[in-house]
Amino acid sequence: MKRVGVLSLQGDFEAHGKALERAGAEPVYVREPEQLRDLDGLIIPGGESTTMLKLLHYEGLMDALAEFGRRKPVFGTCAGAILMANQVSSPAQESLGLTDMAVERNAYGRQVDSRVVELDPDRAFQERTAPGKLEAVFIRAPIIRRVGENAKVLARYNGDPVLVEEGQYLVATFHPELTQDSRVHRYFLEKL
Ligand code: GLN
């Protein structure tokens, strides 16, 4: 069974752990650099990216995660997507710079900005997982303003990319761990 780390400093890491179990992988809740050894991949969950950055520095995980991400598949949701992007605005902040992507934080507005919508994922995604619409929960989500030339946009909402694959990386601005549909996690597991 694949062993997949879930960064567990802050945010909804437990929901990702359960989603990984549903998708047939073993979650490892990562809080220290040593735990990254022997993992097949890593999930960076949603939460609050500024807080997560502080904790990453405090735990000495910043360089370890960047190094892990250069070698292995990483999947970031929401705050995790922000931490992976090489360009962050509103406000600007440091990141791991794994994906060639510009994200604007809290871009749907500051207060009432959470919603559940149905996405129509692209055909390749449906063929590799299973056909059908994808329920997507957005919580104070960022908007992806630019993707690099190696990116594949797997789903859009209002025309903006919300599920993007770039090489060994997968990024969602919504929260697939909060629904019962495990296709996005399964799609990620296929990269390992
Ligand atoms: N608004 C958060 C941030 O900027 C992300 C929200 C989320 O992960 N659900 O970090």
Short mmCIF file of C-alpha atoms and ligand atoms in Angstrom, two decimals:
data_model
loop_
_atom_site.label_atom_id
_atom_site.label_comp_id
_atom_site.label_asym_id
_atom_site.label_seq_id
_atom_site.Cartn_x
_atom_site.Cartn_y
_atom_site.Cartn_z
CA MET A 1 0.00 0.00 0.00
CA LYS A 2 1.24 3.50 -0.82
CA ARG A 3 2.25 5.63 2.17
CA VAL A 4 1.25 9.23 1.70
CA GLY A 5 2.23 12.02 4.06
CA VAL A 6 -0.33 14.62 5.12
CA LEU A 7 1.23 17.81 6.46
CA SER A 8 -0.45 18.04 9.87
CA LEU A 9 0.61 21.32 11.44
CA GLN A 10 -2.73 23.10 10.99
CA GLY A 11 -5.88 22.86 8.87
CA ASP A 12 -8.04 19.95 7.79
CA PHE A 13 -5.37 17.24 7.66
CA GLU A 14 -7.59 14.60 9.28
CA ALA A 15 -10.16 14.82 6.50
CA HIS A 16 -7.33 14.21 4.00
CA GLY A 17 -6.16 11.22 6.01
CA LYS A 18 -9.65 9.71 5.86
CA ALA A 19 -9.96 10.51 2.16
CA LEU A 20 -6.65 8.72 1.52
CA GLU A 21 -7.92 5.68 3.39
CA ARG A 22 -11.09 5.69 1.27
CA ALA A 23 -8.90 5.90 -1.84
CA GLY A 24 -6.81 2.94 -0.70
CA ALA A 25 -3.61 4.52 0.69
CA GLU A 26 -2.05 4.75 4.14
CA PRO A 27 -1.87 8.30 5.56
CA VAL A 28 1.15 9.40 7.60
CA TYR A 29 0.54 12.57 9.60
CA VAL A 30 3.71 14.61 9.12
CA ARG A 31 4.81 17.05 11.81
CA GLU A 32 8.61 16.71 11.64
CA PRO A 33 11.14 16.57 8.80
CA GLU A 34 12.24 13.01 9.68
CA GLN A 35 8.75 11.71 8.89
CA LEU A 36 9.17 12.60 5.21
CA ARG A 37 11.60 9.74 4.76
CA ASP A 38 10.17 6.75 2.86
CA LEU A 39 6.92 8.45 1.83
CA ASP A 40 5.59 7.99 -1.70
CA GLY A 41 3.95 11.42 -1.85
CA LEU A 42 2.62 14.26 0.26
CA ILE A 43 -0.61 16.23 0.68
CA ILE A 44 -0.56 19.83 1.88
CA PRO A 45 -4.07 20.48 3.24
CA GLY A 46 -6.30 23.52 3.40
CA GLY A 47 -6.23 25.80 6.39
CA GLU A 48 -4.55 29.17 6.76
CA SER A 49 -1.43 29.44 4.65
CA THR A 50 0.18 32.28 6.65
CA THR A 51 -0.17 30.30 9.88
CA MET A 52 1.10 27.18 8.15
CA LEU A 53 4.16 29.07 6.91
CA LYS A 54 4.99 30.18 10.45
CA LEU A 55 4.67 26.63 11.74
CA LEU A 56 6.72 25.27 8.83
CA HIS A 57 9.59 27.55 9.82
CA TYR A 58 9.16 26.76 13.51
CA GLU A 59 9.34 23.01 12.86
CA GLY A 60 12.24 23.33 10.43
CA LEU A 61 10.10 21.85 7.66
CA MET A 62 10.43 24.54 4.99
CA ASP A 63 13.60 23.25 3.29
CA ALA A 64 12.66 19.62 3.91
CA LEU A 65 9.31 20.05 2.13
CA ALA A 66 10.85 21.95 -0.78
CA GLU A 67 13.43 19.20 -1.16
CA PHE A 68 10.82 16.43 -0.89
CA GLY A 69 8.68 18.22 -3.48
CA ARG A 70 11.50 18.30 -6.01
CA ARG A 71 11.64 14.49 -5.94
CA LYS A 72 8.11 13.25 -5.20
CA PRO A 73 4.45 13.92 -6.04
CA VAL A 74 2.75 16.61 -3.95
CA PHE A 75 -0.96 17.48 -3.86
CA GLY A 76 -2.01 20.84 -2.39
CA THR A 77 -5.57 21.90 -1.62
CA CYS A 78 -6.51 25.55 -1.06
CA ALA A 79 -3.93 26.84 1.46
CA GLY A 80 -1.75 23.96 0.24
CA ALA A 81 -2.12 25.22 -3.33
CA ILE A 82 -1.04 28.66 -2.12
CA LEU A 83 2.04 27.22 -0.42
CA MET A 84 3.01 25.37 -3.62
CA ALA A 85 2.61 28.28 -6.08
CA ASN A 86 5.67 30.23 -7.14
CA GLN A 87 3.72 33.50 -7.18
CA VAL A 88 1.35 34.54 -4.37
CA SER A 89 -0.58 37.80 -4.05
CA SER A 90 -3.20 39.50 -1.89
CA PRO A 91 -1.08 39.70 0.17
CA ALA A 92 2.18 38.39 -1.23
CA GLN A 93 3.94 35.82 0.89
CA GLU A 94 6.73 33.31 0.73
CA SER A 95 6.08 29.83 -0.66
CA LEU A 96 7.67 26.52 -1.51
CA GLY A 97 7.61 27.51 -5.18
CA LEU A 98 6.91 24.02 -6.48
CA THR A 99 4.38 24.89 -9.20
CA ASP A 100 4.65 27.53 -11.90
CA MET A 101 1.42 29.29 -10.99
CA ALA A 102 0.12 32.65 -9.80
CA VAL A 103 -2.51 32.55 -7.06
CA GLU A 104 -4.51 35.38 -5.55
CA ARG A 105 -5.54 34.63 -1.98
CA ASN A 106 -9.11 35.06 -0.72
CA ALA A 107 -10.03 36.14 -4.20
CA TYR A 108 -13.75 35.38 -4.00
CA GLY A 109 -14.19 38.08 -1.34
CA ARG A 110 -13.39 38.19 2.33
CA GLN A 111 -16.59 37.40 4.22
CA VAL A 112 -19.26 35.27 2.57
CA ASP A 113 -17.00 33.38 0.26
CA SER A 114 -17.66 29.69 0.77
CA ARG A 115 -19.84 27.63 -1.53
CA VAL A 116 -20.52 24.16 -2.88
CA VAL A 117 -20.68 23.86 -6.67
CA GLU A 118 -20.71 21.16 -9.34
CA LEU A 119 -17.72 21.06 -11.67
CA ASP A 120 -17.48 19.42 -15.04
CA PRO A 121 -14.00 17.87 -14.98
CA ASP A 122 -12.19 17.42 -18.28
CA ARG A 123 -12.51 14.20 -20.20
CA ALA A 124 -9.02 12.90 -19.39
CA PHE A 125 -9.79 13.16 -15.68
CA GLN A 126 -13.08 11.32 -16.09
CA GLU A 127 -11.50 8.64 -18.22
CA ARG A 128 -8.73 8.00 -15.70
CA THR A 129 -11.12 7.94 -12.73
CA ALA A 130 -14.85 7.62 -13.44
CA PRO A 131 -17.32 9.70 -15.40
CA GLY A 132 -19.51 12.34 -13.80
CA LYS A 133 -19.65 15.82 -12.33
CA LEU A 134 -17.47 16.68 -9.38
CA GLU A 135 -18.87 18.30 -6.25
CA ALA A 136 -16.50 21.03 -5.07
CA VAL A 137 -16.46 22.80 -1.70
CA PHE A 138 -14.77 26.22 -1.79
CA ILE A 139 -13.77 27.82 1.52
CA ARG A 140 -12.11 31.24 1.33
CA ALA A 141 -10.41 29.92 -1.76
CA PRO A 142 -7.69 31.53 -3.82
CA ILE A 143 -8.10 32.06 -7.57
CA ILE A 144 -5.43 30.69 -9.89
CA ARG A 145 -4.60 33.67 -12.12
CA ARG A 146 -1.90 32.05 -14.25
CA VAL A 147 -0.65 28.55 -14.92
CA GLY A 148 2.65 27.61 -16.51
CA GLU A 149 2.97 26.06 -19.95
CA ASN A 150 3.38 22.55 -18.54
CA ALA A 151 0.12 22.74 -16.63
CA LYS A 152 -2.97 20.71 -17.48
CA VAL A 153 -6.21 22.27 -16.30
CA LEU A 154 -8.49 19.41 -15.22
CA ALA A 155 -11.45 21.53 -14.08
CA ARG A 156 -12.57 25.16 -14.13
CA TYR A 157 -15.09 27.19 -12.19
CA ASN A 158 -16.34 30.46 -13.72
CA GLY A 159 -13.61 30.05 -16.30
CA ASP A 160 -10.76 29.96 -13.76
CA PRO A 161 -8.65 26.84 -13.25
CA VAL A 162 -9.54 25.07 -9.98
CA LEU A 163 -7.97 21.63 -10.49
CA VAL A 164 -4.55 21.67 -12.14
CA GLU A 165 -1.89 19.09 -12.80
CA GLU A 166 1.72 20.06 -13.45
CA GLY A 167 4.17 17.19 -13.75
CA GLN A 168 4.21 15.37 -10.41
CA TYR A 169 2.07 18.03 -8.77
CA LEU A 170 -1.67 18.32 -8.35
CA VAL A 171 -3.40 21.44 -7.09
CA ALA A 172 -7.05 22.08 -6.13
CA THR A 173 -8.42 25.38 -4.87
CA PHE A 174 -11.42 23.49 -3.47
CA HIS A 175 -11.62 20.70 -0.86
CA PRO A 176 -12.02 17.20 -2.35
CA GLU A 177 -11.32 15.72 1.11
CA LEU A 178 -14.68 17.08 2.33
CA THR A 179 -16.85 15.07 -0.07
CA GLN A 180 -17.34 11.32 -0.40
CA ASP A 181 -16.15 11.32 -4.02
CA SER A 182 -12.57 10.04 -3.88
CA ARG A 183 -11.72 10.52 -7.56
CA VAL A 184 -9.35 13.46 -7.00
CA HIS A 185 -7.38 11.56 -4.35
CA ARG A 186 -7.33 8.50 -6.58
CA TYR A 187 -6.07 10.62 -9.46
CA PHE A 188 -3.23 11.80 -7.22
CA LEU A 189 -2.42 8.27 -6.07
CA GLU A 190 -1.90 7.26 -9.69
CA LYS A 191 1.08 9.60 -9.79
CA LEU A 192 2.92 7.73 -7.03
N1 GLN B 1 -7.79 31.69 2.83
C1 GLN B 1 -6.80 30.72 3.17
C2 GLN B 1 -5.40 31.24 2.89
O1 GLN B 1 -5.23 32.24 2.28
C3 GLN B 1 -7.01 29.41 2.43
C4 GLN B 1 -8.37 28.83 2.78
C5 GLN B 1 -8.43 27.33 2.77
O2 GLN B 1 -7.42 26.62 2.77
N2 GLN B 1 -9.63 26.83 2.86
O3 GLN B 1 -4.44 30.64 3.29
#
